[in-house]
Each structure stands twice: as structure tokens, then as C-alpha cells.
Coordinates of N, CA and C in Angstrom, one line a residue:
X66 N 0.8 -1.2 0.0 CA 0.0 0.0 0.0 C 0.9 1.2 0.0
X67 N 0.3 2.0 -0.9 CA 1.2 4.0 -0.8 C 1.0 4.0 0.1
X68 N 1.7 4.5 1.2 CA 1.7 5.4 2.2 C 2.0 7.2 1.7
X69 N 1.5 8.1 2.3 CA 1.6 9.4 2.6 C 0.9 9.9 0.9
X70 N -0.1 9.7 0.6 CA -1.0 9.9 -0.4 C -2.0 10.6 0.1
X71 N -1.4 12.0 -0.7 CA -2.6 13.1 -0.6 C -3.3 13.3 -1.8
X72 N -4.4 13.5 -2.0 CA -5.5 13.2 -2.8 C -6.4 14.6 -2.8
X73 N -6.3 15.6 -3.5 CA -7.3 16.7 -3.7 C -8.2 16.3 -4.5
X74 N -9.4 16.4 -4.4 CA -10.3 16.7 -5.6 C -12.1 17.4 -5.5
X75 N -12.1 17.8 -6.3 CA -13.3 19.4 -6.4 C -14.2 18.6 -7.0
X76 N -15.6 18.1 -6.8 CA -16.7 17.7 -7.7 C -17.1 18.9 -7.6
X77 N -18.0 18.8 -9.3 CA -18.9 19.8 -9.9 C -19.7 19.6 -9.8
X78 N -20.2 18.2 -10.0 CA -21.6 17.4 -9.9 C -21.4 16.0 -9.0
X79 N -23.1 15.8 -8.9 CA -23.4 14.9 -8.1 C -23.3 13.7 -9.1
X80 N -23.1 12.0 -8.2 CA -23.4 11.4 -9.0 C -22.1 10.9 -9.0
X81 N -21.2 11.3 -9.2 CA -19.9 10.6 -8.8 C -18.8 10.4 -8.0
X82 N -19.7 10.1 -6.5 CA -19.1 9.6 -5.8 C -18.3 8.1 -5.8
X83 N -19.2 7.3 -6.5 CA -18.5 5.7 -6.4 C -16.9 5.5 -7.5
X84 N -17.5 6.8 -8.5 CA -16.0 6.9 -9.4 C -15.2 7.2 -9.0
X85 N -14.6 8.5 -7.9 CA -13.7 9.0 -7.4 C -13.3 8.1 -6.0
X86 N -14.7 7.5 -5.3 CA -14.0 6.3 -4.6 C -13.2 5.6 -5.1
X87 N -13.7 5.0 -6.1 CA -13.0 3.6 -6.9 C -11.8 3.9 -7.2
X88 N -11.3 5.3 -7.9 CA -10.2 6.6 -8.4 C -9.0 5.8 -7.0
X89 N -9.5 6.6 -6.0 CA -8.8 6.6 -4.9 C -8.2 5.6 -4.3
X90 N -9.2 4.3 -3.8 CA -9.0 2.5 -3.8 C -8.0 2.2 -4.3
X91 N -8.0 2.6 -6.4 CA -6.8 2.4 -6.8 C -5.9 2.8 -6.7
X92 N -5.6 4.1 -6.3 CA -4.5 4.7 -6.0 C -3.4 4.3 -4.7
X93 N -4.5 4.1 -3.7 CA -3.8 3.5 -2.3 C -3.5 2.0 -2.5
X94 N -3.8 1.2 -3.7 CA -3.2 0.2 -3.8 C -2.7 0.0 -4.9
X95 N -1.8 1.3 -4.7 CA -0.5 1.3 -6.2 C -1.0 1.1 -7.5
X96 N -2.8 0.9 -8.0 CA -2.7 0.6 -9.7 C -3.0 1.8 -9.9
X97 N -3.4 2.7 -9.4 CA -3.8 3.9 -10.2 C -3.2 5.4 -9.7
X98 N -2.4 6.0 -10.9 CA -2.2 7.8 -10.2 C -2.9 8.3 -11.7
X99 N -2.9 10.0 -11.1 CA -3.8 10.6 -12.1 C -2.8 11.6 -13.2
X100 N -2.2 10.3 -13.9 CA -0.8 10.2 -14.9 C -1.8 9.8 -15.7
X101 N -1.7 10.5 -17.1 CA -2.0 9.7 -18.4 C -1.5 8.2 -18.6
X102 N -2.7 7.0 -19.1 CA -1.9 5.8 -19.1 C -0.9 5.5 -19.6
X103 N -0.3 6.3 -20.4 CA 0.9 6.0 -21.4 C 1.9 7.0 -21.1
X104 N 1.8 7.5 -19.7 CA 2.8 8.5 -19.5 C 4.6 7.6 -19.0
X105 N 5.4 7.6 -19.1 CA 6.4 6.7 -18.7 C 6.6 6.7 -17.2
X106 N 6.7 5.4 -16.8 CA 7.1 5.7 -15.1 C 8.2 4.4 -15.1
X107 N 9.2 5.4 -14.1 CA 10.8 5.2 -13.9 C 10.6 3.9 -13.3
X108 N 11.5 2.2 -14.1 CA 11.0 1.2 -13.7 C 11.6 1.3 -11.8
X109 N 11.0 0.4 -11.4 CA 10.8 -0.3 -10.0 C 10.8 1.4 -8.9
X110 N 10.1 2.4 -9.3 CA 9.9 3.9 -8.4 C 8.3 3.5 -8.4
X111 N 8.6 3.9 -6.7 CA 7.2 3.5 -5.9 C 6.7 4.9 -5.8
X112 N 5.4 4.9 -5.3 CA 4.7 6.2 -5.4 C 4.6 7.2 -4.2
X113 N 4.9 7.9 -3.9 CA 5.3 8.6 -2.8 C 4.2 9.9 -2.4
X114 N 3.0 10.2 -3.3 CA 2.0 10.6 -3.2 C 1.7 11.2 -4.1
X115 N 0.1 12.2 -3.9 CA -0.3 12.4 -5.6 C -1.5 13.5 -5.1
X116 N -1.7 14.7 -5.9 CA -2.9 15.1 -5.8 C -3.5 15.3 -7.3
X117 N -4.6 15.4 -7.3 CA -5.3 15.5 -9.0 C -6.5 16.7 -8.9
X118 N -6.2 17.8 -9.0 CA -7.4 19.1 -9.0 C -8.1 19.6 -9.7
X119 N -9.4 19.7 -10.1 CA -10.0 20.5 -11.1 C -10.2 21.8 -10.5
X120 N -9.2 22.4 -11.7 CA -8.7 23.7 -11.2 C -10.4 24.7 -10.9
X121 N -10.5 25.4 -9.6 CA -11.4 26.6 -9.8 C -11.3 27.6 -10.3
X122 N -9.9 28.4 -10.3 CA -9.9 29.7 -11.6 C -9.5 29.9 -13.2
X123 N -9.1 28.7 -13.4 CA -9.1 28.6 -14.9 C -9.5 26.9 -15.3
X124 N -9.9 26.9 -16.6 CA -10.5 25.4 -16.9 C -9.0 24.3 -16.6
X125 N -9.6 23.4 -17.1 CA -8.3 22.4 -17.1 C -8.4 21.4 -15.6
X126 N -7.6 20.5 -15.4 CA -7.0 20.1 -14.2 C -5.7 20.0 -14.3
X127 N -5.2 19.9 -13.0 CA -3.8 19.6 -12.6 C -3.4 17.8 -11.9
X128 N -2.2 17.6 -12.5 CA -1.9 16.3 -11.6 C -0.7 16.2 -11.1
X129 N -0.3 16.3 -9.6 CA 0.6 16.0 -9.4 C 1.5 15.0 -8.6
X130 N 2.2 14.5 -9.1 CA 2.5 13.0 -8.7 C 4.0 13.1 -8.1
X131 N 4.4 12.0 -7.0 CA 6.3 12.3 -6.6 C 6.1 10.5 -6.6
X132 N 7.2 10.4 -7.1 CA 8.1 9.0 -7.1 C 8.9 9.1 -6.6
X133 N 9.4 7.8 -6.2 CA 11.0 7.6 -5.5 C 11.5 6.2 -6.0
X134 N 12.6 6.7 -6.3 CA 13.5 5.7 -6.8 C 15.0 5.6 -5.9
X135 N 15.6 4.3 -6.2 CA 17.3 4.0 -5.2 C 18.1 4.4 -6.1
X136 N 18.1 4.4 -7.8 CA 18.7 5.1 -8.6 C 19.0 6.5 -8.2
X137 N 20.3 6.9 -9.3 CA 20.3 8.2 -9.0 C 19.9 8.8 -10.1
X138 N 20.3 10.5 -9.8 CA 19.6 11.5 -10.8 C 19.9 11.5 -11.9
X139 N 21.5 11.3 -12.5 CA 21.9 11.1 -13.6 C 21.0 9.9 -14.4
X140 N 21.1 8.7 -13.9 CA 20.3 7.8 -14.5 C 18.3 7.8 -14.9
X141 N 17.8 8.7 -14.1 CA 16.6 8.8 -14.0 C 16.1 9.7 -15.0
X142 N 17.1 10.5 -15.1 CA 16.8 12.2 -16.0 C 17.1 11.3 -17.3
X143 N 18.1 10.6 -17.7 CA 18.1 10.4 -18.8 C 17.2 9.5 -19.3
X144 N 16.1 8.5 -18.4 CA 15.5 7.9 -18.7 C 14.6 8.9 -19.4
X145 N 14.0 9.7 -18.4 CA 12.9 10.7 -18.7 C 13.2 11.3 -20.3
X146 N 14.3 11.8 -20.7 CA 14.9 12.4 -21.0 C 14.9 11.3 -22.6
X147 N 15.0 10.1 -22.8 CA 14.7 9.7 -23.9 C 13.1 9.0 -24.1
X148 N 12.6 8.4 -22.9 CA 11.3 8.0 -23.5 C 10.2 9.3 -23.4
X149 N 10.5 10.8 -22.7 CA 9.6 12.0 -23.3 C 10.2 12.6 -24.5
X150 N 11.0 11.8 -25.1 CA 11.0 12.2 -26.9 C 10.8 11.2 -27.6
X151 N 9.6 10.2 -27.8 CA 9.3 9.3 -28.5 C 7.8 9.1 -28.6
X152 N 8.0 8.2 -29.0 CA 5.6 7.9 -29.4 C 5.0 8.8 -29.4
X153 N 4.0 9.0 -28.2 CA 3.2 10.3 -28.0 C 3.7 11.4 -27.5
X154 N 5.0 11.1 -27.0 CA 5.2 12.7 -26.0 C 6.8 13.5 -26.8
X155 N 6.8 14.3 -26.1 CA 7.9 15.2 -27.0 C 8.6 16.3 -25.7
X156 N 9.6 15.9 -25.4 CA 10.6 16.8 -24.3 C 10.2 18.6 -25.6
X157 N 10.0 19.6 -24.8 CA 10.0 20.8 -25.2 C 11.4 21.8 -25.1
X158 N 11.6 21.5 -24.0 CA 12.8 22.2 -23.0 C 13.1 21.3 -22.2
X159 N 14.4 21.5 -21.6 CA 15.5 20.8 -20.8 C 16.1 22.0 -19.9
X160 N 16.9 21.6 -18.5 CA 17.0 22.4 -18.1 C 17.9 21.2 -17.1
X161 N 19.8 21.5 -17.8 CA 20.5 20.7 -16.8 C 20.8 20.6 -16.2
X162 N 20.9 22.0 -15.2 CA 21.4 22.1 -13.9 C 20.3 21.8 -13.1
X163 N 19.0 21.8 -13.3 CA 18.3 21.4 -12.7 C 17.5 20.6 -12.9
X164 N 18.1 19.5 -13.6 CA 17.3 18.3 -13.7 C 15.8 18.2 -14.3
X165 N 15.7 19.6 -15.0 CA 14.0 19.8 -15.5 C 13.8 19.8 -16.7
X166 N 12.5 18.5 -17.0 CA 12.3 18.6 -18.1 C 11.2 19.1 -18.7
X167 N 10.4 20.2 -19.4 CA 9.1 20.1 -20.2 C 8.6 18.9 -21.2
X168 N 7.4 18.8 -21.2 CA 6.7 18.1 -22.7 C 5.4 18.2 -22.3
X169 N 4.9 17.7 -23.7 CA 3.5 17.8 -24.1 C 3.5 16.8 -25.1
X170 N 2.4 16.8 -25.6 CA 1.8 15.7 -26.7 C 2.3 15.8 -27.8
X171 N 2.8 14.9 -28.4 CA 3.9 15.5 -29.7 C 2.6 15.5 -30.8
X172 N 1.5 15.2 -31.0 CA 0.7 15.8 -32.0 C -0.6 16.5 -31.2
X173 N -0.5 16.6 -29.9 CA -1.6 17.8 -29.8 C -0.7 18.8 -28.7
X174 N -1.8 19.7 -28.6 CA -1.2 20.9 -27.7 C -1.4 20.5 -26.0
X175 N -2.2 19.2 -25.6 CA -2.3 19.0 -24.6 C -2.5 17.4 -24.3
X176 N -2.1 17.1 -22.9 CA -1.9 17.8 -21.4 C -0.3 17.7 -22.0
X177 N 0.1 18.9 -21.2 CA 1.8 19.1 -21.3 C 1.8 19.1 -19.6
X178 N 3.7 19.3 -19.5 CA 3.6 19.1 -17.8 C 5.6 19.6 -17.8
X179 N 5.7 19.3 -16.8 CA 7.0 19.0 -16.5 C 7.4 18.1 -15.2
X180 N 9.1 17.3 -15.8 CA 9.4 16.6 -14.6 C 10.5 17.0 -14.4
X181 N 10.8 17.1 -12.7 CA 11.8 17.4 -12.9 C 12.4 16.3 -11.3
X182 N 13.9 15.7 -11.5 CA 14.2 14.9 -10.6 C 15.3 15.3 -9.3
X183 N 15.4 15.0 -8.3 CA 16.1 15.7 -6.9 C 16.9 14.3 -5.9
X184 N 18.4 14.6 -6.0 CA 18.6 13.6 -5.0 C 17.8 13.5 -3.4
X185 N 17.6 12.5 -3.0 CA 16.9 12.2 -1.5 C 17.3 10.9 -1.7
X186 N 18.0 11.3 0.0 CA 18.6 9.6 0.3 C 19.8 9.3 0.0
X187 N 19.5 8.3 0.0 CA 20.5 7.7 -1.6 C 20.2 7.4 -3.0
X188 N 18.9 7.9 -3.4 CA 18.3 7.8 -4.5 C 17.8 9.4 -5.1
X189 N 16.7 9.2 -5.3 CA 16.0 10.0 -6.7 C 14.6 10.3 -6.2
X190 N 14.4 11.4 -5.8 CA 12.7 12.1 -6.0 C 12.3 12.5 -6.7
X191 N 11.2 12.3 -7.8 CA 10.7 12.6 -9.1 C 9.4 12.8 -8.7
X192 N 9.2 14.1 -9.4 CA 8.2 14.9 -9.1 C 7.5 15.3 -10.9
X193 N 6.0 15.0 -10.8 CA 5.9 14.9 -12.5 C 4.6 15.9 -11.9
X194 N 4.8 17.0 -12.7 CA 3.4 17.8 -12.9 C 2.5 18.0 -14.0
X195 N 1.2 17.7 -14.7 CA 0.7 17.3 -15.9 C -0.8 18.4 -15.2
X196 N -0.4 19.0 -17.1 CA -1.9 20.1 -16.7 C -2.3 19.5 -17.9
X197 N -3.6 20.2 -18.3 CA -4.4 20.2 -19.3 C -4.7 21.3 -19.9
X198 N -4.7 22.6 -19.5 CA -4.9 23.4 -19.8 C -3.5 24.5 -19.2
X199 N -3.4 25.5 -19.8 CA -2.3 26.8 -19.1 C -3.6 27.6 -17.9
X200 N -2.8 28.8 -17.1 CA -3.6 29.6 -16.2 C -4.0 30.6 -16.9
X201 N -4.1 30.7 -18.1 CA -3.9 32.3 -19.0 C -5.5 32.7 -19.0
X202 N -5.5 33.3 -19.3 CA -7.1 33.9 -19.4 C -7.9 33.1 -20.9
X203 N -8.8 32.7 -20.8 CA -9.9 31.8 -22.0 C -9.7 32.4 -23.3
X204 N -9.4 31.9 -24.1 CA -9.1 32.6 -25.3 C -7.9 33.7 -25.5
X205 N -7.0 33.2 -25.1 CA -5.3 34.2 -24.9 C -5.1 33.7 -26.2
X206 N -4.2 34.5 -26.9 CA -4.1 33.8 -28.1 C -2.6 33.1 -27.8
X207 N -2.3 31.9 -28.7 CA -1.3 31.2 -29.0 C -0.6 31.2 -30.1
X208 N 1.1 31.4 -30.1 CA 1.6 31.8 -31.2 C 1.5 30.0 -32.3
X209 N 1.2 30.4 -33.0 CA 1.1 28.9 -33.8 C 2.0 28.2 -33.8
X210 N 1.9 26.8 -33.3 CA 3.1 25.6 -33.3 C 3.9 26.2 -32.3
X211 N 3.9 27.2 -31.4 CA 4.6 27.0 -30.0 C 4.2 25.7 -29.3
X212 N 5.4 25.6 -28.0 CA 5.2 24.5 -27.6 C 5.3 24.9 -26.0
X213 N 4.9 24.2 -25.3 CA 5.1 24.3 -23.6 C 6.5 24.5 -23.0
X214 N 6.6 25.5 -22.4 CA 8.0 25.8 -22.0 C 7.9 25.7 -20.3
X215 N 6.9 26.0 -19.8 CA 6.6 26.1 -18.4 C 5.8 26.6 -18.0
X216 N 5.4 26.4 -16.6 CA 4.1 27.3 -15.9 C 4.1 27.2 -14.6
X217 N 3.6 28.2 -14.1 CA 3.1 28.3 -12.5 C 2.7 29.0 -12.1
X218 N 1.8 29.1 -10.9 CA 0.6 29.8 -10.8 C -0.4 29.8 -9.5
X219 N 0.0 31.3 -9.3 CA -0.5 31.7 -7.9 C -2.2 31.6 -7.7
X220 N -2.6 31.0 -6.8 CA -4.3 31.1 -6.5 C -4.0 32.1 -5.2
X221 N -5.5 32.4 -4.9 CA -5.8 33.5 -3.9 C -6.1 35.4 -4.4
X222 N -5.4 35.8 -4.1 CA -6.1 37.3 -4.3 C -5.3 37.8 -5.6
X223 N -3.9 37.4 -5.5 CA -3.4 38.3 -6.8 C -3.7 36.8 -8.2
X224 N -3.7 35.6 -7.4 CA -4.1 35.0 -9.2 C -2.8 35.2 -10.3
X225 N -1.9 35.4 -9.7 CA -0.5 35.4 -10.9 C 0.0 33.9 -11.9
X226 N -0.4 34.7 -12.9 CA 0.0 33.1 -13.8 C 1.2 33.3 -15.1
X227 N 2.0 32.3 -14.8 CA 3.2 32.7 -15.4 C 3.5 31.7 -16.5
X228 N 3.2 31.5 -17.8 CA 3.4 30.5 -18.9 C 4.9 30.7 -20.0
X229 N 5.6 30.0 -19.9 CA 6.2 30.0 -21.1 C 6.1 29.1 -22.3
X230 N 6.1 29.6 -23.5 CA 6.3 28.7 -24.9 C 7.6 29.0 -25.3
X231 N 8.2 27.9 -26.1 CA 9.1 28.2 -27.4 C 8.6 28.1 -28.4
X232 N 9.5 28.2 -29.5 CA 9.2 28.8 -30.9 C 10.2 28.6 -31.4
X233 N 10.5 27.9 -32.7 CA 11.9 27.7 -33.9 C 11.3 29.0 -34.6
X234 N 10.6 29.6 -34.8 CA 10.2 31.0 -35.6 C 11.2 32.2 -34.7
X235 N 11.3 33.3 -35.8 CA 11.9 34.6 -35.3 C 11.5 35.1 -33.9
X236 N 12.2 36.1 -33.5 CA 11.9 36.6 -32.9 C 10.8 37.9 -33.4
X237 N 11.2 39.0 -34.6 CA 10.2 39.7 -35.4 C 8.8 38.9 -35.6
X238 N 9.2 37.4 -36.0 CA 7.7 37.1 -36.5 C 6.9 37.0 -35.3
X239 N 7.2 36.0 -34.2 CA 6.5 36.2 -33.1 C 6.1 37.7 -32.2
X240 N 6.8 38.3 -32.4 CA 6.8 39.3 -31.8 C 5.1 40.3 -32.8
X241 N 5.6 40.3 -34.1 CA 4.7 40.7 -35.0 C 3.5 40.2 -34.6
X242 N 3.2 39.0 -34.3 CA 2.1 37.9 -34.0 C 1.2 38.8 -33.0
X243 N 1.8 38.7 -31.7 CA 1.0 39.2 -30.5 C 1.0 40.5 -30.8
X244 N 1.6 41.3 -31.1 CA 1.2 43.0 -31.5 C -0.1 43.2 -32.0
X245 N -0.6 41.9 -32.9 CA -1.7 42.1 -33.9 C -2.6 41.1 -33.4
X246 N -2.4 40.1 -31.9 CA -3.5 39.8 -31.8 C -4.3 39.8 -30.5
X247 N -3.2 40.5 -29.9 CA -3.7 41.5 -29.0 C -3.9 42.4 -28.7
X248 N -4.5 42.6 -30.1 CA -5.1 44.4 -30.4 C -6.2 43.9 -31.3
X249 N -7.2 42.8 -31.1 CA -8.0 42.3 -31.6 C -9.6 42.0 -30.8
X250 N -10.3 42.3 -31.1 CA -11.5 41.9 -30.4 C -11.7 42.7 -28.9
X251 N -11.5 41.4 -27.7 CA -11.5 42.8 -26.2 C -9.9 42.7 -25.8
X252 N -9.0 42.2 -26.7 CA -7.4 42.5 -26.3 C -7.3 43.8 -26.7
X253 N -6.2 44.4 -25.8 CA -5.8 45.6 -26.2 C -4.3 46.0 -25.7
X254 N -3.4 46.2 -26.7 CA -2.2 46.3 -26.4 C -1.8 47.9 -26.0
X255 N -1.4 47.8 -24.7 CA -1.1 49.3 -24.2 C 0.1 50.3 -24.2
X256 N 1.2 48.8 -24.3 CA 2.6 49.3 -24.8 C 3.6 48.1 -25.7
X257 N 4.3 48.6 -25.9 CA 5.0 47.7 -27.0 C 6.5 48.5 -27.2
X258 N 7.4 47.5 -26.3 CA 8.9 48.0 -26.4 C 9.9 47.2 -26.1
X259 N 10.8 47.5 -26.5 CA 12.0 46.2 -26.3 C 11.8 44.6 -26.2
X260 N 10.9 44.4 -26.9 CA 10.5 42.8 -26.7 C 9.9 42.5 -26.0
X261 N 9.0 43.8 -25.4 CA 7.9 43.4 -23.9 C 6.5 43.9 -24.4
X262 N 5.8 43.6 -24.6 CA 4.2 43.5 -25.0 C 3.4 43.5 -23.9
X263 N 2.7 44.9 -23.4 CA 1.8 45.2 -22.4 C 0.1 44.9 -22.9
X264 N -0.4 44.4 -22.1 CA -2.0 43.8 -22.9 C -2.7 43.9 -21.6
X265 N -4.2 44.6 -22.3 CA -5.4 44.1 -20.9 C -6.6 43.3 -22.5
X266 N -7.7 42.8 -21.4 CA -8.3 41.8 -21.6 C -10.0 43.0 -21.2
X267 N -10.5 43.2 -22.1 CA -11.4 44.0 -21.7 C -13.2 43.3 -21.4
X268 N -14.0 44.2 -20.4 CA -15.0 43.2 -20.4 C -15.9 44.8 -20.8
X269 N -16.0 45.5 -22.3 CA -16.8 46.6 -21.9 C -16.2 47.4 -21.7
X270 N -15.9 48.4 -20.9 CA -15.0 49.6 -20.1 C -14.0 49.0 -19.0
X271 N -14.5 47.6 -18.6 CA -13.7 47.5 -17.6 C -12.2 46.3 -17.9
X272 N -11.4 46.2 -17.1 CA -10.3 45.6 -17.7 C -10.4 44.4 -16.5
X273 N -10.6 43.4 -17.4 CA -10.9 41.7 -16.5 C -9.4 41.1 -16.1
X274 N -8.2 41.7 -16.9 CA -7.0 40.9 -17.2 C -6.0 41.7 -17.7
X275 N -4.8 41.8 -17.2 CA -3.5 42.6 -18.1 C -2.4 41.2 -17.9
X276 N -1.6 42.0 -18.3 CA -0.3 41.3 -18.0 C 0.6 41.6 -19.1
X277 N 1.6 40.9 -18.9 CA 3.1 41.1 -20.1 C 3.2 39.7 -21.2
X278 N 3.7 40.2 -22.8 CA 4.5 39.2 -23.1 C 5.7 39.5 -23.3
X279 N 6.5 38.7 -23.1 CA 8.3 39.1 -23.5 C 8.9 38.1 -24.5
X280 N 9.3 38.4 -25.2 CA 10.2 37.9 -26.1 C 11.5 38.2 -26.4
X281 N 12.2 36.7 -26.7 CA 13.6 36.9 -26.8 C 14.3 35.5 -27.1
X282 N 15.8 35.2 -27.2 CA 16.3 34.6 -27.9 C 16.6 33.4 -26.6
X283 N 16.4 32.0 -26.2 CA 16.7 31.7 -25.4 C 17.7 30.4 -26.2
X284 N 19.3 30.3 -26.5 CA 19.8 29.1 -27.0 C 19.9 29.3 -28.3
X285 N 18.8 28.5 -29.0 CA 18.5 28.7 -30.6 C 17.4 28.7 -31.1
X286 N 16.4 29.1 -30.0 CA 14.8 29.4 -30.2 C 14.2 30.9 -29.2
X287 N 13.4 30.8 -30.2 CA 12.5 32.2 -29.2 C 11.7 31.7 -28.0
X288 N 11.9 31.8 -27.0 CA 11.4 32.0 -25.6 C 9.8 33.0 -25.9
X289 N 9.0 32.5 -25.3 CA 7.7 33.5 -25.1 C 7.3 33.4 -23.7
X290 N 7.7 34.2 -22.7 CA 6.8 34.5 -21.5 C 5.8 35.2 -21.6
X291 N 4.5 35.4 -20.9 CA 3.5 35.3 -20.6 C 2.9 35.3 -19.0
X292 N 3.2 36.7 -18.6 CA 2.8 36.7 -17.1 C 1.5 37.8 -17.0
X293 N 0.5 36.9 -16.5 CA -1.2 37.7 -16.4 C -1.7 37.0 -14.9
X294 N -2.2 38.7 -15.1 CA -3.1 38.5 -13.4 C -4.9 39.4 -14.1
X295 N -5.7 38.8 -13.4 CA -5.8 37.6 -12.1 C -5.8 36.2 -13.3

């Protein structure tokens, strides 16, 4: 049996209680986390807990899962590190000093996540986080064929949501992109300088949403941050 399994979850509706029981059952006896079934898991790493959220301020859920393995990091990362670039999934970003990897669905835009792995012990804590959706406000636009670069994201009063994509495109073209599509419909761009794109989100006269995009060269791709409140 898991031991130290924390388990969030929000119903919307009635009626499914015996599912999210059953959900659970499996989870405390190791057959089930709330990992896509084809997500890769590090052989003989036991489960060390798990929460699965349907998020309340933006659509989507979240899942977040920690493993533990006797291996070490070098070995674990590189596992990660070749089976999230094959079949269905696709590494986005890498990040070596700290063991972190992005991906998403190598033919759809979603669920993307990141893992990233930490010595404990004498082994390896692997920690996998899988969304379905970003924090960005409903209809943000997306630069075409970007990919998941990162995210995170504050609940409570300020609501801070911080997304990044990459991009093999320019930095002018992307940049050109959001200029023009966030000055579209109730977007509205308020400033535009040095590779930083000021935007609110209008509901009417009133402003539901701002935030920044930034653009720039990260390696040998364009970086897109994306930080919006609430």
C-alpha cells in the first residue's frame, strides 16, 4: 500500500461519488495515479504521493504526482529524458542544472507538464506535474506551433499566472504575432517596447486581465513569456 498519499479533488456534480472512490482504492493500492496511461514511469519507483485538481480559476486540471527511486539522478533524468521524446510525447525544454524537463503531446497541444528529478537519500525524488490546460485567461491567443515551455501559478487574491512557450520561428515574426493579436476583439495592447508587450483583456469599459508578453532569444529558439493577473 502507498503510504503518505494526498489526494485533492473538487466535484462539480453529483453522482460521482462511487468513481472518485474507486479513483482513490486504486491509487492506495498502487494501480492507479492521475498520470495519463501512457505517461512513462521510472522502472521499479514506488509512489510517494499524488494530488489530481480540477482547477477553480481557470478550466483544465492539474496532476501532481512524486516518485521515488534507489537510482540516481543522472540515471533517472536520462531515462525521462529519452522516453519524453518518442511515441506520443515530446521533451519541449530541458534544463540541466536542474534536472528539469518540459513536454506535451507530440501531436496535440495537450496535457503538457513538466518533470523534474532531486537527489533524497541515496536515490532520486521525481516529481511529475501534468496540466491540461495553461492559467492564461480563456481565449489568450497562441503563437502557432509554439510548444510548452513552463508554468506556474499563484491562487488567492493576486491570481499570478506565469506561462512560457518556445518557438523555432523569429523573434520579429513572433513578436509581430502578438502585436496584432492582441489588439484584436476585447485585447488591447497598451505598450510595445524592447521585446515586452503590455496587454489588458477588456470586459466593456472594464479591464478583467493585463499582463506582459516578452520575447527573446533563449539558445537557438524564441522564448515566449506570458505573465497575467488575475
Amino acid at each position: 500500500m502507498v503510504s503518505g498519499c494526498a489526494t485533492v479533488l473538487v466535484l462539480t456534480a453529483a453522482g460521482v461519488g462511487y468513481g472518485i472512490y474507486s479513483f482513490v482504492q486504486g491509487v492506495e493500492h498502487g494501480s492507479n495515479t492521475c498520470l495519463p496511461s501512457d505517461f512513462p514511469r521510472y522502472p521499479g519507483a514506488v509512489n510517494g504521493g499524488f494530488s489530481f485538481e480540477l482547477n477553480g480559476s481557470y478550466p483544465g486540471t492539474t496532476c501532481h504526482v512524486t516518485l521515488e527511486s534507489s537510482d540516481d539522478v543522472a540515471s533517472v533524468t536520462a531515462f525521462y529524458q529519452s522516453k519524453l521524446n518518442a511515441g506520443n510525447w515530446q521533451v519541449t525544454s530541458s534544463d540541466e542544472q536542474a534536472d528539469l524537463l518540459t513536454f506535451q503531446r507530440a501531436r496535440r497541444d495537450a496535457p503538457f507538464g513538466k518533470v523534474q528529478v532531486a537527489a533524497k537519500d541515496s536515490g532520486a525524488e521525481i516529481t511529475v506535474d501534468v496540466y491540461t490546460n495553461t492559467c492564461l485567461p480563456l481565449g489568450f491567443p497562441k503563437y502557432p506551433g509554439a510548444r510548452f515551455g513552463g508554468q506556474s501559478a499563484e491562487v488567492g487574491a493576486t491570481r499570478a499566472c506565469h506561462v512560457v512557450f518556445v518557438s523555432n520561428d523569429s523573434v520579429a515574426a513572433v513578436t509581430g504575432f502578438y502585436e496584432k493579436a492582441l489588439n484584436t476583439g476585447e485585447w488591447q495592447v497598451t505598450s510595445s517596447t524592447g521585446g515586452e508587450i503590455s496587454f489588458r483583456l477588456r470586459n466593456g469599459q472594464r479591464t478583467v486581465a493585463s499582463g506582459t508578453v516578452t520575447i527573446g532569444l533563449s539558445s537557438d529558439r524564441t522564448e515566449i513569456k506570458v505573465d497575467s493577473s488575475p
